[in-house]
Coordinates of C-alpha atoms and ligand atoms in Angstrom, one line a residue:
X236 CA -4.9 71.6 -49.1
X237 CA -1.5 70.4 -49.4
X238 CA 2.1 70.9 -48.5
X239 CA 1.4 70.3 -44.5
X240 CA 4.3 71.0 -41.5
X241 CA 3.6 71.3 -38.0
X242 CA 3.8 74.2 -36.8
X243 CA 4.3 76.1 -32.7
X244 CA 0.7 77.0 -31.4
X245 CA 3.2 78.9 -29.5
X246 CA 6.3 80.5 -30.9
X247 CA 5.3 79.6 -34.7
X248 CA 8.6 76.5 -35.3
X249 CA 7.6 74.0 -38.0
X250 CA 8.1 70.9 -38.1
X251 CA 8.2 67.7 -40.5
X252 CA 4.5 66.4 -40.8
X253 CA 6.0 63.2 -39.9
X254 CA 6.9 64.2 -36.3
X255 CA 6.0 61.6 -33.8
X256 CA 5.7 64.2 -31.0
X257 CA 2.8 66.3 -30.9
X258 CA 5.2 69.2 -29.3
X259 CA 7.2 72.0 -29.2
X260 CA 10.5 71.3 -28.9
X261 CA 11.3 74.4 -27.7
X262 CA 8.3 76.3 -25.2
X263 CA 6.8 72.0 -25.1
X264 CA 3.2 73.7 -26.4
X265 CA 1.5 71.9 -28.8
X266 CA 1.2 71.4 -32.5
X267 CA -1.0 72.0 -35.0
X268 CA -0.8 70.8 -38.7
X269 CA -0.7 73.7 -40.6
X270 CA -1.4 74.6 -44.7
X271 CA 1.6 76.1 -46.1
X272 CA -0.7 76.2 -49.5
X273 CA -5.0 76.0 -50.1
X274 CA -5.9 74.4 -52.9
X275 CA -8.4 76.2 -55.2
X276 CA -11.4 76.2 -52.7
X277 CA -13.9 73.7 -52.9
X278 CA -16.5 75.5 -53.7
X279 CA -17.7 79.4 -53.2
X280 CA -19.9 80.9 -50.2
X281 CA -22.9 79.4 -49.9
X282 CA -21.6 76.5 -51.9
X283 CA -20.2 73.1 -52.1
X284 CA -18.9 71.3 -55.0
X285 CA -17.4 68.5 -52.5
X286 CA -18.0 65.1 -52.4
X287 CA -21.7 64.8 -50.1
X288 CA -20.7 60.6 -50.2
X289 CA -18.2 58.8 -48.6
X290 CA -16.9 58.4 -45.1
X291 CA -15.8 61.5 -42.7
X292 CA -12.2 62.0 -44.0
X293 CA -13.1 61.4 -47.3
X294 CA -16.1 64.2 -47.6
X295 CA -13.6 66.3 -46.1
X296 CA -10.6 65.5 -47.7
X297 CA -9.7 68.4 -49.1
X298 CA -8.7 69.6 -45.4
X299 CA -6.8 67.1 -45.3
X300 CA -3.1 66.3 -46.4
X301 CA -4.1 62.3 -46.2
X302 CA -2.5 61.4 -49.8
X303 CA -5.4 58.3 -49.5
X304 CA -7.3 57.5 -47.4
X305 CA -8.4 53.9 -46.7
X306 CA -11.9 53.6 -46.1
X307 CA -12.1 50.9 -44.5
X308 CA -10.8 51.5 -41.0
X309 CA -13.8 54.0 -41.5
X310 CA -17.4 52.4 -38.8
X311 CA -19.4 55.5 -40.2
X312 CA -17.7 58.3 -38.1
X313 CA -19.6 62.1 -37.9
X314 CA -22.4 63.0 -40.1
X315 CA -23.9 63.9 -37.1
X316 CA -28.2 65.6 -36.0
X317 CA -28.4 69.5 -36.3
X318 CA -31.6 69.7 -33.6
X319 CA -33.2 72.0 -33.5
X320 CA -34.0 73.1 -29.9
X321 CA -38.0 73.5 -29.0
X322 CA -37.6 72.5 -25.4
X323 CA -34.3 73.8 -24.4
X324 CA -35.4 76.6 -26.3
X325 CA -39.1 77.0 -24.9
X326 CA -37.2 77.2 -21.6
X327 CA -35.0 79.9 -21.6
X328 CA -36.8 81.7 -24.1
X329 CA -33.9 81.6 -27.0
X330 CA -35.4 80.8 -31.5
X331 CA -32.3 80.2 -32.6
X332 CA -31.5 77.0 -30.2
X333 CA -28.9 74.1 -31.8
X334 CA -28.0 70.8 -30.3
X335 CA -25.2 68.7 -32.1
X336 CA -26.0 65.3 -31.1
X337 CA -22.3 64.1 -31.1
X338 CA -23.4 60.3 -29.0
X339 CA -24.8 59.3 -32.3
X340 CA -21.2 58.2 -33.2
X341 CA -20.1 54.8 -33.3
X342 CA -18.5 54.4 -30.0
X343 CA -21.3 57.1 -28.7
X344 CA -18.4 60.3 -28.8
X345 CA -16.4 63.2 -30.5
X346 CA -13.8 61.2 -29.7
X347 CA -13.7 58.6 -33.0
X348 CA -13.4 61.6 -35.3
X349 CA -10.1 62.2 -34.4
X350 CA -8.7 59.0 -33.2
X351 CA -9.7 58.1 -37.5
X352 CA -7.6 61.2 -38.2
X353 CA -5.5 59.3 -36.6
X354 CA -5.3 55.9 -37.1
X355 CA -5.1 57.4 -41.4
X356 CA -2.6 59.8 -39.8
X357 CA -0.1 57.1 -38.7
X358 CA -1.1 54.7 -40.7
X359 CA 0.9 57.6 -43.7
X360 CA 4.0 57.1 -41.3
X361 CA 3.7 53.5 -41.3
X362 CA 2.8 53.2 -38.5
X363 CA 1.4 50.1 -37.0
X364 CA 1.2 50.8 -33.3
X365 CA -1.1 53.0 -31.6
X366 CA -2.4 54.3 -28.0
X367 CA -4.1 56.6 -25.9
X368 CA -4.1 57.4 -22.6
X369 CA -7.6 58.0 -20.9
X370 CA -10.2 57.3 -18.0
X371 CA -13.9 57.3 -20.9
X372 CA -13.9 58.7 -24.4
X373 CA -11.3 58.6 -26.3
X374 CA -9.9 54.6 -24.3
X375 CA -13.3 53.0 -25.9
X376 CA -12.9 55.0 -29.6
X377 CA -9.1 53.8 -29.5
X378 CA -9.6 50.3 -28.9
X379 CA -12.1 49.9 -31.0
X380 CA -10.6 51.9 -34.6
X381 CA -6.8 50.3 -33.3
X382 CA -9.4 46.9 -33.3
X383 CA -11.5 48.1 -36.8
X384 CA -7.8 48.5 -38.6
X385 CA -6.7 45.8 -37.6
X386 CA -3.5 48.4 -35.2
X387 CA -0.9 47.4 -32.4
X388 CA -3.3 49.3 -29.3
X389 CA -2.5 50.4 -26.0
X390 CA -4.2 51.8 -23.4
X391 CA -3.5 53.5 -20.9
X392 CA -5.3 53.7 -18.4
X393 CA -5.1 54.6 -14.1
X394 CA -4.3 51.7 -11.9
X395 CA -7.8 51.3 -9.7
X396 CA -10.6 52.2 -12.9
X397 CA -13.9 51.1 -12.1
X398 CA -14.8 47.4 -13.3
X399 CA -17.8 49.2 -15.1
X400 CA -15.0 51.2 -17.2
X401 CA -12.6 48.6 -17.6
X402 CA -15.2 46.8 -19.2
X403 CA -16.2 48.8 -22.3
X404 CA -12.3 48.8 -23.5
X405 CA -11.7 45.5 -22.9
X406 CA -13.9 44.2 -25.4
X407 CA -12.0 45.7 -28.4
X408 CA -9.1 43.4 -27.2
X409 CA -6.2 46.4 -27.0
X410 CA -3.1 45.9 -24.7
X411 CA -5.2 47.6 -21.6
X412 CA -2.3 48.8 -19.0
X413 CA -3.5 49.8 -15.5
X414 CA -0.5 52.9 -15.0
X415 CA 0.3 53.2 -11.1
X416 CA 1.8 56.6 -9.8
X417 CA 0.9 60.5 -11.4
X418 CA -2.0 60.3 -13.8
X419 CA -0.8 64.3 -15.3
X420 CA 2.8 62.8 -16.1
X421 CA 1.8 59.9 -18.1
X422 CA 0.5 62.3 -21.2
X423 CA 3.5 63.5 -21.2
X424 CA 5.3 59.8 -20.9
X425 CA 3.3 58.2 -23.0
X426 CA 4.2 60.9 -25.7
X427 CA 8.1 59.4 -25.4
X428 CA 7.6 56.1 -24.8
X429 CA 5.8 56.5 -28.5
X430 CA 8.8 58.5 -30.0
X431 CA 10.6 55.3 -28.6
X432 CA 8.7 52.6 -29.7
X433 CA 7.2 54.0 -32.6
X434 CA 3.6 53.6 -30.9
X435 CA 1.5 56.6 -32.1
X436 CA 0.5 58.2 -29.6
X437 CA -3.5 59.5 -30.0
X438 CA -4.1 61.6 -27.0
X439 CA -6.0 64.5 -26.3
X440 CA -5.5 67.3 -28.4
X441 CA -2.4 66.1 -30.5
X442 CA -2.7 68.1 -34.5
X443 CA -4.5 64.7 -35.8
X444 CA -7.1 64.1 -33.5
X445 CA -8.1 68.8 -33.7
X446 CA -8.0 67.7 -37.3
X447 CA -10.6 65.1 -36.7
X448 CA -12.5 67.8 -34.3
X449 CA -12.7 70.3 -37.8
X450 CA -15.4 68.1 -39.5
X451 CA -17.8 69.0 -36.9
X452 CA -17.3 72.7 -37.6
X453 CA -17.4 72.1 -41.1
X454 CA -20.9 69.6 -40.9
X455 CA -22.0 72.7 -38.6
X456 CA -21.3 74.8 -41.7
X457 CA -23.1 73.1 -43.7
X458 CA -26.4 71.9 -41.6
X459 CA -27.3 76.4 -42.0
X460 CA -27.1 76.2 -44.9
X461 CA -23.4 78.4 -44.9
X462 CA -24.5 80.6 -42.6
X463 CA -23.1 79.4 -39.7
X464 CA -24.5 80.2 -35.8
X465 CA -22.9 83.3 -34.1
X466 CA -21.7 81.3 -30.4
X467 CA -21.3 77.3 -29.9
X468 CA -20.7 76.8 -27.0
X469 CA -18.2 73.4 -25.9
X470 CA -17.3 71.6 -23.2
X471 CA -13.2 71.8 -22.4
X472 CA -11.3 69.5 -20.9
X473 CA -7.6 69.0 -22.3
X474 CA -8.9 72.2 -24.8
X475 CA -8.0 69.6 -28.5
X476 CA -11.4 69.5 -29.1
X477 CA -12.0 72.9 -29.2
X478 CA -9.5 74.2 -30.8
X479 CA -10.1 71.5 -33.8
X480 CA -13.6 72.7 -34.0
X481 CA -12.1 76.4 -34.2
X482 CA -10.3 75.5 -36.9
X483 CA -12.6 74.2 -38.9
X484 CA -14.6 77.8 -39.2
X485 CA -11.2 79.3 -39.7
X486 CA -10.5 76.4 -42.6
X487 CA -13.9 77.4 -44.2
X488 CA -13.4 80.4 -44.0
X489 CA -10.5 80.9 -45.6
X490 CA -11.0 78.7 -48.3
X491 CA -14.7 81.4 -48.4
X492 CA -17.7 78.7 -48.3
X493 CA -18.6 81.1 -45.5
X494 CA -18.1 84.8 -44.1
X495 CA -17.7 85.0 -41.0
X496 CA -16.2 83.1 -37.6
X497 CA -18.5 81.9 -35.5
X498 CA -17.5 82.7 -31.4
X499 CA -16.4 79.9 -29.0
X500 CA -18.0 79.8 -26.3
X501 CA -15.8 77.8 -23.3
X502 CA -17.8 75.5 -20.5
X503 CA -16.0 73.8 -17.7
X504 CA -17.4 72.3 -14.8
X505 CA -17.5 74.3 -12.3
X506 CA -14.7 71.5 -9.3
X507 CA -13.1 71.2 -12.1
X508 CA -12.2 75.0 -14.6
X509 CA -8.1 75.8 -15.1
X510 CA -8.9 77.4 -18.2
X511 CA -12.0 79.6 -17.6
X512 CA -10.3 80.2 -14.1
X513 CA -7.1 82.0 -15.8
X514 CA -10.1 84.0 -18.3
X515 CA -11.6 85.7 -15.8
X516 CA -8.2 86.3 -14.2
X517 CA -6.9 87.7 -17.8
X518 CA -3.9 85.6 -17.1
X519 CA -2.3 83.9 -20.5
X520 CA -2.0 80.9 -19.2
X521 CA -2.8 77.7 -17.0
X522 CA -2.8 76.9 -13.3
X523 CA -3.3 73.5 -11.8
X524 CA -6.9 72.6 -10.1
X525 CA -5.4 71.4 -7.2
X526 CA -8.5 69.4 -5.9
X527 CA -10.7 68.9 -9.0
X528 CA -14.2 67.2 -8.0
X529 CA -17.8 67.0 -10.3
X530 CA -20.2 64.9 -11.7
X531 CA -18.5 65.9 -15.0
X532 CA -15.7 63.4 -15.3
X533 CA -15.5 62.9 -19.1
X534 CA -13.8 67.0 -19.0
X535 CA -12.0 66.4 -15.3
X536 CA -8.9 67.4 -16.4
X537 CA -7.1 69.6 -13.8
X538 CA -4.2 70.2 -16.1
X539 CA -5.4 70.3 -19.9
X540 CA -2.4 70.6 -21.7
X541 CA -3.5 72.6 -24.3
X542 CA -5.2 75.1 -22.1
X543 CA -2.6 77.7 -23.2
X544 CA -3.1 77.6 -26.4
X545 CA -7.3 77.9 -25.5
X546 CA -6.9 81.1 -23.9
X547 CA -4.5 82.1 -26.0
X548 CA -7.7 81.2 -28.6
X549 CA -10.1 82.6 -27.9
X550 CA -9.0 86.0 -27.0
X551 CA -8.1 86.1 -30.5
X552 CA -11.7 84.8 -31.1
X553 CA -13.7 86.7 -28.6
X554 CA -15.4 84.6 -27.0
X555 CA -16.3 83.9 -23.6
X556 CA -15.5 81.1 -21.1
X557 CA -18.2 80.0 -18.4
X558 CA -18.2 77.9 -15.4
X559 CA -20.8 75.6 -14.2
X560 CA -22.0 74.2 -10.9
X561 CA -22.4 70.3 -10.6
X562 CA -26.0 71.0 -10.0
X563 CA -26.5 73.4 -12.9
X564 CA -25.5 71.3 -14.9
X565 CA -27.2 68.1 -13.9
X566 CA -30.3 69.9 -14.9
X567 CA -29.9 70.6 -18.2
X568 CA -29.0 67.0 -18.2
X569 CA -33.6 66.4 -17.0
X570 CA -34.2 69.3 -19.7
X571 CA -31.5 67.7 -22.5
X572 CA -34.0 64.6 -22.4
X573 CA -37.1 65.6 -22.2
X574 CA -36.0 66.6 -25.7
X575 CA -35.3 62.9 -26.5
X576 CA -31.9 63.8 -26.2
X577 CA -29.0 61.9 -23.5
X578 CA -25.8 63.2 -23.2
X579 CA -23.3 62.7 -20.1
X580 CA -23.3 65.4 -17.6
X581 CA -20.3 66.3 -19.6
X582 CA -21.4 67.1 -22.7
X583 CA -25.6 68.8 -21.0
X584 CA -22.1 71.6 -19.4
X585 CA -23.3 73.6 -22.7
X586 CA -26.6 74.0 -22.1
X587 CA -26.4 75.3 -18.4
X588 CA -23.2 77.6 -19.7
X589 CA -25.8 79.0 -22.3
X590 CA -28.6 79.5 -19.0
X591 CA -26.4 81.2 -17.6
X592 CA -25.2 83.5 -20.1
X593 CA -28.5 84.8 -20.7
X594 CA -29.3 85.4 -17.2
X595 CA -25.8 87.7 -17.0
X596 CA -27.5 89.9 -20.2
X597 CA -24.5 88.1 -22.6
X598 CA -26.5 86.3 -24.8
X599 CA -28.8 87.2 -26.3
X600 CA -33.1 85.4 -26.8
X601 CA -32.5 85.7 -30.5
X602 CA -28.2 84.5 -31.4
X603 CA -28.6 81.5 -33.0
X604 CA -26.4 79.2 -30.5
X605 CA -24.6 75.7 -31.2
X606 CA -24.6 73.7 -28.1
X607 CA -21.8 70.0 -28.9
X608 CA -23.5 67.1 -27.0
X609 CA -19.9 65.5 -27.1
X610 CA -20.7 61.8 -25.6
X611 CA -23.9 59.7 -24.8
X612 CA -26.0 59.7 -21.4
X613 CA -24.9 55.8 -20.9
X614 CA -21.5 56.3 -20.6
X615 CA -21.8 57.7 -17.4
X616 CA -25.5 55.7 -15.6
X617 CA -23.8 56.8 -12.1
X618 CA -25.3 60.3 -13.2
X619 CA -29.3 58.7 -12.9
X620 CA -29.2 58.6 -9.1
X621 CA -29.0 63.4 -8.8
X622 CA -32.1 63.1 -11.0
X623 CA -35.8 61.8 -9.5
X624 CA -37.7 60.1 -11.3
X625 CA -41.9 60.2 -11.1
X626 CA -42.4 55.7 -11.7
X627 CA -44.9 54.2 -10.7
X628 CA -45.6 50.3 -9.5
X629 CA -49.6 48.9 -10.1
X630 CA -51.2 45.6 -10.3
X631 CA -51.7 44.8 -14.0
X632 CA -55.4 44.8 -12.4
X633 CA -55.2 49.0 -12.3
X634 CA -53.2 49.2 -15.0
X635 CA -56.2 50.2 -17.2
X636 CA -57.9 52.9 -14.3
X637 CA -54.5 54.2 -13.5
X638 CA -53.4 55.1 -17.4
X639 CA -56.5 56.9 -17.5
X640 CA -55.4 59.4 -14.3
X641 CA -52.2 60.2 -15.8
X642 CA -53.5 61.5 -18.8
X643 CA -52.9 65.5 -18.7
X644 CA -50.6 65.0 -16.0
Ligands
PLP791 C1 -18.1 63.6 -23.1 C2 -16.7 64.9 -23.1 N1 -16.9 65.8 -23.7 C3 -15.7 67.4 -23.4 C4 -14.7 66.5 -23.8 C5 -13.4 67.8 -24.0 O1 -12.8 67.0 -25.0 P1 -11.3 67.8 -25.0 O2 -10.1 67.4 -24.5 O3 -10.6 67.4 -26.5 O4 -11.5 69.2 -23.9 C6 -14.2 65.1 -22.8 C7 -12.8 64.5 -23.2 O5 -12.7 63.5 -22.9 C8 -15.3 64.1 -23.5 O6 -15.0 63.1 -23.2
ZN792 ZN1 7.4 76.8 -29.9

């Protein structure tokens, strides 16, 4: 797929692929990479003639506009497991429930896919500086990949970010700048500064981060033998990841590798769900949430920059949007852990959504459903306080007896 350009997701206005600013100059909506010409299909339905080896970007190079790929910037992102659920599936009475385990990425979240793609683009433009605005997973990912690619890396975080969140970013030694002022405004401000100072800001929903997220869909298709699931459930904040996953399915469909596109389910925390709220009211744009509050901090964005585009795409795709309460998120986190998957609260929101949609009758027990487990549980250990654990303390002389007593418990 070549001849790429950037197209406005709302008014379709076209911009050159080299444009640094990732939003439309007319309507300020997000741009996305579009391809005027499809390369010969890399396969046909059920078959894949692409590479099986190599880095993430090399494996799917037909679906990226890169002329050359710098494999040395890879940290081994992608190729994460698609795990068939037994415990959660059993509890919910489902037959085909799966978890796409993005915690296996080099910095323990899906963000690494979009970061590597964003950096490859920055390099292709000859830019030696990258940056991001984030409080969590994306900051860690950009700092790590910036170090790997030996680029000047700017990470802007809000002032007052606790020490335990600073350390995992600072360890990679980026230019870490704590900014006082409105954090929502910082997203737009950073893009302006980036344009002026030649810094490629790889923020949450910029076109090349969205391109990276396509690979989640590509892998799911391959892992399911090119029979994609009925539904894919995604925890949504800015909206970049959901946009990318859906774009990935659409491009595989266009390349005739799959014969249908799954329905997407937007899942958000009840305490900060601007997209779900607009979807429920049938609105076409998102409204700012005034007092966001949820345990799922990673998806606590009160005014998502791709919110309107997610609403547009959801309507076209025919999926739905659902809110999940904090208690349900913690319960879902515990259920996943009982089958060996430790996601952070945000990553447990999809399972909470599945449970709710089954109860409402939207989902059937025979539907095939993939939940995207977006980030690892060790990123936010404070959530462990909300669980109750059964830990015994015994003297060494009683250990045998106690183990015997626990047998069959
Ligand atoms: C763990 C986790 N899940 C989901 C998301 C939401 O992704 P997006 O902002 O692309 O909607 C994020 C974003 O930071 C995240 O860190
Ligand atoms: Zn536009």
